[in-house]
């Protein structure tokens, strides 16, 4: 169950990481991408903690 959740989170995170690394991307866009990625990680950690 948790492995499937982590796989889904990784799939969601991958396009955002690639998006933030586009050349010529603005700093605001990079900051937004980092915040979105951190939000996915934090929500995943909270979900794992709540399931235990």
Short mmCIF file of C-alpha atoms in Angstrom, two decimals:
data_model
loop_
_atom_site.label_atom_id
_atom_site.label_comp_id
_atom_site.label_asym_id
_atom_site.label_seq_id
_atom_site.Cartn_x
_atom_site.Cartn_y
_atom_site.Cartn_z
CA UNK A 1 0.00 0.00 0.00
CA UNK A 2 2.63 2.53 1.08
CA UNK A 3 4.91 1.50 -1.81
CA UNK A 4 2.14 2.29 -4.30
CA UNK A 5 1.59 5.67 -2.63
CA UNK A 6 5.31 6.47 -2.80
CA UNK A 7 5.44 5.42 -6.47
CA UNK A 8 2.53 7.74 -7.24
CA UNK A 9 4.18 10.59 -5.31
CA UNK A 10 7.45 10.03 -7.19
CA UNK A 11 5.62 10.12 -10.53
CA UNK A 12 3.97 13.39 -9.53
CA UNK A 13 7.26 14.86 -8.33
CA UNK A 14 9.35 13.94 -11.40
CA UNK A 15 7.68 16.35 -13.89
CA UNK A 16 7.91 19.20 -11.36
CA UNK A 17 11.64 18.58 -10.84
CA UNK A 18 12.22 18.54 -14.61
CA UNK A 19 10.09 21.69 -14.93
CA UNK A 20 12.12 23.60 -12.32
CA UNK A 21 15.38 22.68 -14.11
CA UNK A 22 14.36 24.14 -17.47
CA UNK A 23 17.02 26.62 -18.63
CA UNK A 24 15.91 30.24 -18.43
CA UNK A 25 13.26 29.49 -15.83
CA UNK A 26 12.48 32.48 -13.61
CA UNK A 27 13.38 32.44 -9.92
CA UNK A 28 9.70 32.73 -9.01
CA UNK A 29 8.96 29.63 -11.10
CA UNK A 30 11.81 27.74 -9.44
CA UNK A 31 10.61 28.77 -5.97
CA UNK A 32 7.08 27.63 -6.84
CA UNK A 33 8.38 24.28 -8.10
CA UNK A 34 10.43 23.78 -4.94
CA UNK A 35 7.43 24.60 -2.74
CA UNK A 36 5.22 22.17 -4.70
CA UNK A 37 7.85 19.43 -4.42
CA UNK A 38 8.27 20.07 -0.69
CA UNK A 39 4.48 19.99 -0.26
CA UNK A 40 4.33 16.56 -1.93
CA UNK A 41 7.13 15.25 0.32
CA UNK A 42 5.57 16.70 3.50
CA UNK A 43 2.11 15.34 2.68
CA UNK A 44 3.65 11.92 2.00
CA UNK A 45 5.47 11.96 5.36
CA UNK A 46 2.31 13.04 7.19
CA UNK A 47 0.34 10.28 5.46
CA UNK A 48 2.90 7.64 6.51
CA UNK A 49 2.91 8.93 10.11
CA UNK A 50 -0.90 8.89 10.28
CA UNK A 51 -1.09 5.32 8.95
CA UNK A 52 1.14 4.11 11.83
#
